[in-house]
Amino acid sequence: MSWTTRNGSNAGATTPVAAWHDRVVLSSDLILGNADDRVVANIAHDGAVPVGGSYTVTTNVTLPPDASGNWNLYLVTDPFNVVYEFQYEGNNASTNQPITIRFARSHPDGGDGVRGGQPGRGGFGFLERAEHRGRPCLRGLV
Ligand SMILES: [Ca+2]
Ligand SMILES: [Ca+2]
Protein backbone atom coordinates (compact mmCIF):
# COMPACT_ATOMS: atom_id res chain seq x y z
CA MET A 1 0.00 0.00 0.00
CA SER A 2 1.00 3.61 -0.42
CA TRP A 3 0.16 6.87 1.30
CA THR A 4 1.33 10.46 1.52
CA THR A 5 1.70 12.36 4.77
CA ARG A 6 1.91 16.15 4.62
CA ASN A 7 2.90 18.89 7.02
CA GLY A 8 0.19 21.35 6.07
CA SER A 9 0.91 24.79 4.69
CA ASN A 10 -0.81 26.26 7.77
CA ALA A 11 1.71 24.58 10.07
CA GLY A 12 3.86 26.92 12.09
CA ALA A 13 7.18 25.22 11.52
CA THR A 14 9.12 22.23 10.32
CA THR A 15 8.21 19.18 12.39
CA PRO A 16 10.02 19.63 15.74
CA VAL A 17 11.22 16.04 15.71
CA ALA A 18 12.33 13.84 12.84
CA ALA A 19 11.11 10.41 13.91
CA TRP A 20 7.53 9.18 14.31
CA HIS A 21 5.30 6.45 12.97
CA ASP A 22 2.53 6.06 10.45
CA ARG A 23 -0.08 3.51 11.49
CA VAL A 24 -2.25 1.29 9.32
CA VAL A 25 -5.60 0.45 10.92
CA LEU A 26 -8.49 -1.79 9.92
CA SER A 27 -11.85 -0.86 11.40
CA SER A 28 -15.07 -2.82 10.94
CA ASP A 29 -17.11 0.33 11.52
CA LEU A 30 -16.72 3.99 10.55
CA ILE A 31 -15.34 5.00 13.94
CA LEU A 32 -11.60 5.23 14.24
CA GLY A 33 -10.34 4.70 17.77
CA ASN A 34 -12.89 2.35 19.28
CA ALA A 35 -12.69 -1.29 20.33
CA ASP A 36 -13.06 -3.01 16.95
CA ASP A 37 -9.99 -1.33 15.46
CA ARG A 38 -7.10 -3.55 14.50
CA VAL A 39 -3.65 -2.05 14.13
CA VAL A 40 -1.90 -3.98 11.38
CA ALA A 41 1.31 -1.95 11.08
CA ASN A 42 3.27 0.89 12.63
CA ILE A 43 5.73 2.12 10.01
CA ALA A 44 8.66 4.16 11.29
CA HIS A 45 9.33 7.49 9.59
CA ASP A 46 12.70 9.23 9.70
CA GLY A 47 13.17 12.80 8.57
CA ALA A 48 11.77 16.18 9.56
CA VAL A 49 9.15 17.60 7.17
CA PRO A 50 9.06 21.34 6.44
CA VAL A 51 5.93 23.46 6.21
CA GLY A 52 4.02 22.34 3.15
CA GLY A 53 6.32 19.37 2.71
CA SER A 54 5.29 15.75 2.42
CA TYR A 55 6.60 12.24 2.06
CA THR A 56 5.16 9.19 0.38
CA VAL A 57 5.52 5.69 1.76
CA THR A 58 5.07 2.56 -0.33
CA THR A 59 5.33 -0.65 1.62
CA ASN A 60 3.96 -4.13 1.99
CA VAL A 61 1.77 -4.78 5.00
CA THR A 62 1.26 -8.25 6.42
CA LEU A 63 -2.38 -8.81 7.34
CA PRO A 64 -3.46 -10.94 10.28
CA PRO A 65 -4.59 -14.38 9.10
CA ASP A 66 -8.11 -13.85 10.42
CA ALA A 67 -8.62 -10.47 8.74
CA SER A 68 -10.75 -11.64 5.83
CA GLY A 69 -13.93 -9.65 5.35
CA ASN A 70 -15.07 -6.09 4.83
CA TRP A 71 -13.14 -3.31 6.51
CA ASN A 72 -12.48 0.38 6.50
CA LEU A 73 -8.81 1.06 6.05
CA TYR A 74 -7.31 4.09 7.82
CA LEU A 75 -3.88 5.64 7.91
CA VAL A 76 -2.98 7.52 11.09
CA THR A 77 0.20 9.51 11.36
CA ASP A 78 1.96 10.13 14.68
CA PRO A 79 -0.19 7.64 16.63
CA PHE A 80 2.15 7.81 19.63
CA ASN A 81 1.95 11.63 19.58
CA VAL A 82 5.64 12.39 19.62
CA VAL A 83 5.19 15.34 17.23
CA TYR A 84 3.86 18.48 18.88
CA GLU A 85 1.38 20.10 16.49
CA PHE A 86 0.00 23.02 18.45
CA GLN A 87 -3.75 23.13 17.71
CA TYR A 88 -3.53 20.81 14.71
CA GLU A 89 -3.37 17.42 16.41
CA GLY A 90 -6.80 16.52 15.09
CA ASN A 91 -6.04 16.06 11.39
CA ASN A 92 -3.75 13.02 11.53
CA ALA A 93 -6.12 10.37 10.24
CA SER A 94 -7.14 9.62 6.67
CA THR A 95 -10.71 9.20 5.58
CA ASN A 96 -11.91 5.61 5.51
CA GLN A 97 -11.05 3.50 2.50
CA PRO A 98 -13.46 0.56 2.16
CA ILE A 99 -11.58 -2.66 1.49
CA THR A 100 -12.52 -6.31 1.09
CA ILE A 101 -9.86 -8.79 2.19
CA ARG A 102 -9.93 -12.33 0.93
CA PHE A 103 -7.11 -14.78 1.26
CA ALA A 104 -6.22 -17.38 -1.30
CA ARG A 105 -7.14 -20.90 -0.31
CA SER A 106 -5.05 -23.91 -1.00
CA HIS A 107 -6.25 -26.22 -3.73
CA PRO A 108 -7.60 -29.52 -2.33
CA ASP A 109 -4.95 -31.34 -4.33
CA GLY A 110 -2.21 -29.27 -2.84
CA GLY A 111 -1.82 -26.47 -5.35
CA ASP A 112 -1.66 -22.84 -4.37
CA GLY A 113 -4.77 -20.75 -4.86
CA VAL A 114 -4.53 -17.37 -6.55
CA ARG A 115 -7.27 -14.79 -6.51
CA GLY A 116 -7.97 -11.63 -8.38
CA GLY A 117 -10.67 -9.19 -7.36
CA GLN A 118 -13.25 -7.94 -9.82
CA PRO A 119 -14.69 -4.82 -8.22
CA GLY A 120 -17.78 -3.26 -9.67
CA ARG A 121 -19.52 -6.53 -10.50
CA GLY A 122 -21.63 -6.94 -7.42
CA GLY A 123 -18.69 -7.37 -5.11
CA PHE A 124 -15.42 -9.09 -5.50
CA GLY A 125 -15.35 -12.27 -7.46
CA PHE A 126 -12.43 -14.59 -7.63
CA LEU A 127 -11.02 -17.48 -9.51
CA GLU A 128 -8.89 -19.98 -7.73
CA ARG A 129 -6.29 -21.33 -10.05
CA ALA A 130 -4.30 -24.38 -9.32
CA GLU A 131 -2.34 -27.14 -10.89
CA HIS A 132 -4.12 -30.50 -10.92
CA ARG A 133 -1.78 -33.35 -11.68
CA GLY A 134 0.35 -31.05 -13.72
CA ARG A 135 -2.52 -29.49 -15.67
CA PRO A 136 -4.11 -26.14 -14.90
CA CYS A 137 -7.63 -26.19 -13.52
CA LEU A 138 -10.05 -23.54 -12.38
CA ARG A 139 -12.17 -23.80 -9.28
CA GLY A 140 -14.60 -21.78 -7.27
CA LEU A 141 -16.11 -18.77 -9.01
CA VAL A 142 -17.87 -16.66 -6.36
CA1 LIG B 1 -13.65 1.22 14.68
CA1 LIG C 1 1.03 14.91 17.32
PDB file of C-alpha atoms and ligand atoms in Angstrom:
ATOM      1  CA  MET A   1       0.000   0.000   0.000  1.00  0.00           C
ATOM      2  CA  SER A   2       1.004   3.610  -0.419  1.00  0.00           C
ATOM      3  CA  TRP A   3       0.165   6.869   1.296  1.00  0.00           C
ATOM      4  CA  THR A   4       1.332  10.463   1.515  1.00  0.00           C
ATOM      5  CA  THR A   5       1.701  12.365   4.774  1.00  0.00           C
ATOM      6  CA  ARG A   6       1.913  16.153   4.616  1.00  0.00           C
ATOM      7  CA  ASN A   7       2.902  18.895   7.025  1.00  0.00           C
ATOM      8  CA  GLY A   8       0.194  21.346   6.074  1.00  0.00           C
ATOM      9  CA  SER A   9       0.913  24.787   4.691  1.00  0.00           C
ATOM     10  CA  ASN A  10      -0.814  26.258   7.767  1.00  0.00           C
ATOM     11  CA  ALA A  11       1.713  24.583  10.068  1.00  0.00           C
ATOM     12  CA  GLY A  12       3.865  26.920  12.094  1.00  0.00           C
ATOM     13  CA  ALA A  13       7.183  25.216  11.517  1.00  0.00           C
ATOM     14  CA  THR A  14       9.122  22.233  10.320  1.00  0.00           C
ATOM     15  CA  THR A  15       8.213  19.184  12.388  1.00  0.00           C
ATOM     16  CA  PRO A  16      10.017  19.635  15.739  1.00  0.00           C
ATOM     17  CA  VAL A  17      11.218  16.041  15.708  1.00  0.00           C
ATOM     18  CA  ALA A  18      12.332  13.838  12.837  1.00  0.00           C
ATOM     19  CA  ALA A  19      11.105  10.413  13.913  1.00  0.00           C
ATOM     20  CA  TRP A  20       7.533   9.178  14.308  1.00  0.00           C
ATOM     21  CA  HIS A  21       5.300   6.452  12.967  1.00  0.00           C
ATOM     22  CA  ASP A  22       2.529   6.064  10.448  1.00  0.00           C
ATOM     23  CA  ARG A  23      -0.079   3.507  11.486  1.00  0.00           C
ATOM     24  CA  VAL A  24      -2.254   1.292   9.321  1.00  0.00           C
ATOM     25  CA  VAL A  25      -5.596   0.449  10.919  1.00  0.00           C
ATOM     26  CA  LEU A  26      -8.492  -1.790   9.916  1.00  0.00           C
ATOM     27  CA  SER A  27     -11.854  -0.858  11.396  1.00  0.00           C
ATOM     28  CA  SER A  28     -15.070  -2.819  10.936  1.00  0.00           C
ATOM     29  CA  ASP A  29     -17.113   0.330  11.515  1.00  0.00           C
ATOM     30  CA  LEU A  30     -16.723   3.988  10.551  1.00  0.00           C
ATOM     31  CA  ILE A  31     -15.339   5.001  13.944  1.00  0.00           C
ATOM     32  CA  LEU A  32     -11.599   5.226  14.239  1.00  0.00           C
ATOM     33  CA  GLY A  33     -10.337   4.698  17.773  1.00  0.00           C
ATOM     34  CA  ASN A  34     -12.889   2.352  19.280  1.00  0.00           C
ATOM     35  CA  ALA A  35     -12.692  -1.292  20.326  1.00  0.00           C
ATOM     36  CA  ASP A  36     -13.065  -3.009  16.952  1.00  0.00           C
ATOM     37  CA  ASP A  37      -9.985  -1.332  15.456  1.00  0.00           C
ATOM     38  CA  ARG A  38      -7.096  -3.551  14.502  1.00  0.00           C
ATOM     39  CA  VAL A  39      -3.648  -2.052  14.131  1.00  0.00           C
ATOM     40  CA  VAL A  40      -1.899  -3.975  11.382  1.00  0.00           C
ATOM     41  CA  ALA A  41       1.313  -1.946  11.082  1.00  0.00           C
ATOM     42  CA  ASN A  42       3.273   0.894  12.634  1.00  0.00           C
ATOM     43  CA  ILE A  43       5.726   2.124  10.014  1.00  0.00           C
ATOM     44  CA  ALA A  44       8.664   4.161  11.289  1.00  0.00           C
ATOM     45  CA  HIS A  45       9.334   7.491   9.588  1.00  0.00           C
ATOM     46  CA  ASP A  46      12.702   9.226   9.705  1.00  0.00           C
ATOM     47  CA  GLY A  47      13.171  12.803   8.570  1.00  0.00           C
ATOM     48  CA  ALA A  48      11.772  16.181   9.556  1.00  0.00           C
ATOM     49  CA  VAL A  49       9.151  17.604   7.172  1.00  0.00           C
ATOM     50  CA  PRO A  50       9.061  21.345   6.438  1.00  0.00           C
ATOM     51  CA  VAL A  51       5.929  23.463   6.212  1.00  0.00           C
ATOM     52  CA  GLY A  52       4.023  22.342   3.150  1.00  0.00           C
ATOM     53  CA  GLY A  53       6.320  19.371   2.712  1.00  0.00           C
ATOM     54  CA  SER A  54       5.294  15.746   2.418  1.00  0.00           C
ATOM     55  CA  TYR A  55       6.598  12.242   2.058  1.00  0.00           C
ATOM     56  CA  THR A  56       5.162   9.192   0.380  1.00  0.00           C
ATOM     57  CA  VAL A  57       5.518   5.689   1.755  1.00  0.00           C
ATOM     58  CA  THR A  58       5.066   2.565  -0.328  1.00  0.00           C
ATOM     59  CA  THR A  59       5.335  -0.652   1.620  1.00  0.00           C
ATOM     60  CA  ASN A  60       3.956  -4.135   1.989  1.00  0.00           C
ATOM     61  CA  VAL A  61       1.770  -4.778   5.000  1.00  0.00           C
ATOM     62  CA  THR A  62       1.257  -8.247   6.419  1.00  0.00           C
ATOM     63  CA  LEU A  63      -2.379  -8.811   7.342  1.00  0.00           C
ATOM     64  CA  PRO A  64      -3.458 -10.944  10.280  1.00  0.00           C
ATOM     65  CA  PRO A  65      -4.595 -14.379   9.095  1.00  0.00           C
ATOM     66  CA  ASP A  66      -8.115 -13.852  10.424  1.00  0.00           C
ATOM     67  CA  ALA A  67      -8.617 -10.469   8.736  1.00  0.00           C
ATOM     68  CA  SER A  68     -10.749 -11.643   5.831  1.00  0.00           C
ATOM     69  CA  GLY A  69     -13.928  -9.645   5.348  1.00  0.00           C
ATOM     70  CA  ASN A  70     -15.074  -6.090   4.828  1.00  0.00           C
ATOM     71  CA  TRP A  71     -13.140  -3.311   6.514  1.00  0.00           C
ATOM     72  CA  ASN A  72     -12.484   0.378   6.498  1.00  0.00           C
ATOM     73  CA  LEU A  73      -8.808   1.060   6.050  1.00  0.00           C
ATOM     74  CA  TYR A  74      -7.315   4.085   7.817  1.00  0.00           C
ATOM     75  CA  LEU A  75      -3.885   5.637   7.914  1.00  0.00           C
ATOM     76  CA  VAL A  76      -2.982   7.518  11.092  1.00  0.00           C
ATOM     77  CA  THR A  77       0.203   9.513  11.364  1.00  0.00           C
ATOM     78  CA  ASP A  78       1.959  10.129  14.675  1.00  0.00           C
ATOM     79  CA  PRO A  79      -0.194   7.636  16.627  1.00  0.00           C
ATOM     80  CA  PHE A  80       2.149   7.811  19.625  1.00  0.00           C
ATOM     81  CA  ASN A  81       1.953  11.625  19.577  1.00  0.00           C
ATOM     82  CA  VAL A  82       5.645  12.391  19.623  1.00  0.00           C
ATOM     83  CA  VAL A  83       5.186  15.336  17.234  1.00  0.00           C
ATOM     84  CA  TYR A  84       3.861  18.484  18.884  1.00  0.00           C
ATOM     85  CA  GLU A  85       1.384  20.103  16.487  1.00  0.00           C
ATOM     86  CA  PHE A  86       0.005  23.023  18.454  1.00  0.00           C
ATOM     87  CA  GLN A  87      -3.750  23.131  17.709  1.00  0.00           C
ATOM     88  CA  TYR A  88      -3.533  20.814  14.715  1.00  0.00           C
ATOM     89  CA  GLU A  89      -3.367  17.423  16.413  1.00  0.00           C
ATOM     90  CA  GLY A  90      -6.800  16.515  15.089  1.00  0.00           C
ATOM     91  CA  ASN A  91      -6.041  16.057  11.389  1.00  0.00           C
ATOM     92  CA  ASN A  92      -3.750  13.025  11.526  1.00  0.00           C
ATOM     93  CA  ALA A  93      -6.121  10.370  10.237  1.00  0.00           C
ATOM     94  CA  SER A  94      -7.140   9.622   6.674  1.00  0.00           C
ATOM     95  CA  THR A  95     -10.712   9.199   5.584  1.00  0.00           C
ATOM     96  CA  ASN A  96     -11.909   5.611   5.512  1.00  0.00           C
ATOM     97  CA  GLN A  97     -11.051   3.505   2.503  1.00  0.00           C
ATOM     98  CA  PRO A  98     -13.455   0.561   2.157  1.00  0.00           C
ATOM     99  CA  ILE A  99     -11.584  -2.661   1.489  1.00  0.00           C
ATOM    100  CA  THR A 100     -12.516  -6.312   1.095  1.00  0.00           C
ATOM    101  CA  ILE A 101      -9.863  -8.793   2.188  1.00  0.00           C
ATOM    102  CA  ARG A 102      -9.931 -12.333   0.933  1.00  0.00           C
ATOM    103  CA  PHE A 103      -7.112 -14.776   1.264  1.00  0.00           C
ATOM    104  CA  ALA A 104      -6.219 -17.378  -1.302  1.00  0.00           C
ATOM    105  CA  ARG A 105      -7.143 -20.899  -0.310  1.00  0.00           C
ATOM    106  CA  SER A 106      -5.045 -23.910  -1.004  1.00  0.00           C
ATOM    107  CA  HIS A 107      -6.254 -26.217  -3.731  1.00  0.00           C
ATOM    108  CA  PRO A 108      -7.596 -29.522  -2.327  1.00  0.00           C
ATOM    109  CA  ASP A 109      -4.948 -31.335  -4.330  1.00  0.00           C
ATOM    110  CA  GLY A 110      -2.207 -29.271  -2.839  1.00  0.00           C
ATOM    111  CA  GLY A 111      -1.824 -26.466  -5.349  1.00  0.00           C
ATOM    112  CA  ASP A 112      -1.657 -22.841  -4.367  1.00  0.00           C
ATOM    113  CA  GLY A 113      -4.774 -20.751  -4.860  1.00  0.00           C
ATOM    114  CA  VAL A 114      -4.530 -17.370  -6.549  1.00  0.00           C
ATOM    115  CA  ARG A 115      -7.267 -14.786  -6.511  1.00  0.00           C
ATOM    116  CA  GLY A 116      -7.973 -11.627  -8.380  1.00  0.00           C
ATOM    117  CA  GLY A 117     -10.666  -9.194  -7.356  1.00  0.00           C
ATOM    118  CA  GLN A 118     -13.253  -7.944  -9.815  1.00  0.00           C
ATOM    119  CA  PRO A 119     -14.692  -4.822  -8.220  1.00  0.00           C
ATOM    120  CA  GLY A 120     -17.780  -3.261  -9.665  1.00  0.00           C
ATOM    121  CA  ARG A 121     -19.515  -6.526 -10.504  1.00  0.00           C
ATOM    122  CA  GLY A 122     -21.631  -6.940  -7.418  1.00  0.00           C
ATOM    123  CA  GLY A 123     -18.693  -7.374  -5.109  1.00  0.00           C
ATOM    124  CA  PHE A 124     -15.415  -9.094  -5.500  1.00  0.00           C
ATOM    125  CA  GLY A 125     -15.350 -12.271  -7.459  1.00  0.00           C
ATOM    126  CA  PHE A 126     -12.432 -14.592  -7.626  1.00  0.00           C
ATOM    127  CA  LEU A 127     -11.022 -17.478  -9.508  1.00  0.00           C
ATOM    128  CA  GLU A 128      -8.892 -19.976  -7.731  1.00  0.00           C
ATOM    129  CA  ARG A 129      -6.289 -21.326 -10.049  1.00  0.00           C
ATOM    130  CA  ALA A 130      -4.299 -24.380  -9.325  1.00  0.00           C
ATOM    131  CA  GLU A 131      -2.343 -27.143 -10.893  1.00  0.00           C
ATOM    132  CA  HIS A 132      -4.115 -30.500 -10.925  1.00  0.00           C
ATOM    133  CA  ARG A 133      -1.782 -33.354 -11.683  1.00  0.00           C
ATOM    134  CA  GLY A 134       0.352 -31.051 -13.718  1.00  0.00           C
ATOM    135  CA  ARG A 135      -2.524 -29.492 -15.668  1.00  0.00           C
ATOM    136  CA  PRO A 136      -4.107 -26.137 -14.904  1.00  0.00           C
ATOM    137  CA  CYS A 137      -7.626 -26.193 -13.523  1.00  0.00           C
ATOM    138  CA  LEU A 138     -10.054 -23.536 -12.383  1.00  0.00           C
ATOM    139  CA  ARG A 139     -12.172 -23.797  -9.285  1.00  0.00           C
ATOM    140  CA  GLY A 140     -14.603 -21.782  -7.271  1.00  0.00           C
ATOM    141  CA  LEU A 141     -16.109 -18.770  -9.007  1.00  0.00           C
ATOM    142  CA  VAL A 142     -17.872 -16.660  -6.356  1.00  0.00           C
TER     143      VAL A 142
HETATM  144 CA    CA B   1     -13.653   1.216  14.679  1.00  0.00          CA
HETATM  145 CA    CA B   2       1.034  14.906  17.323  1.00  0.00          CA
END
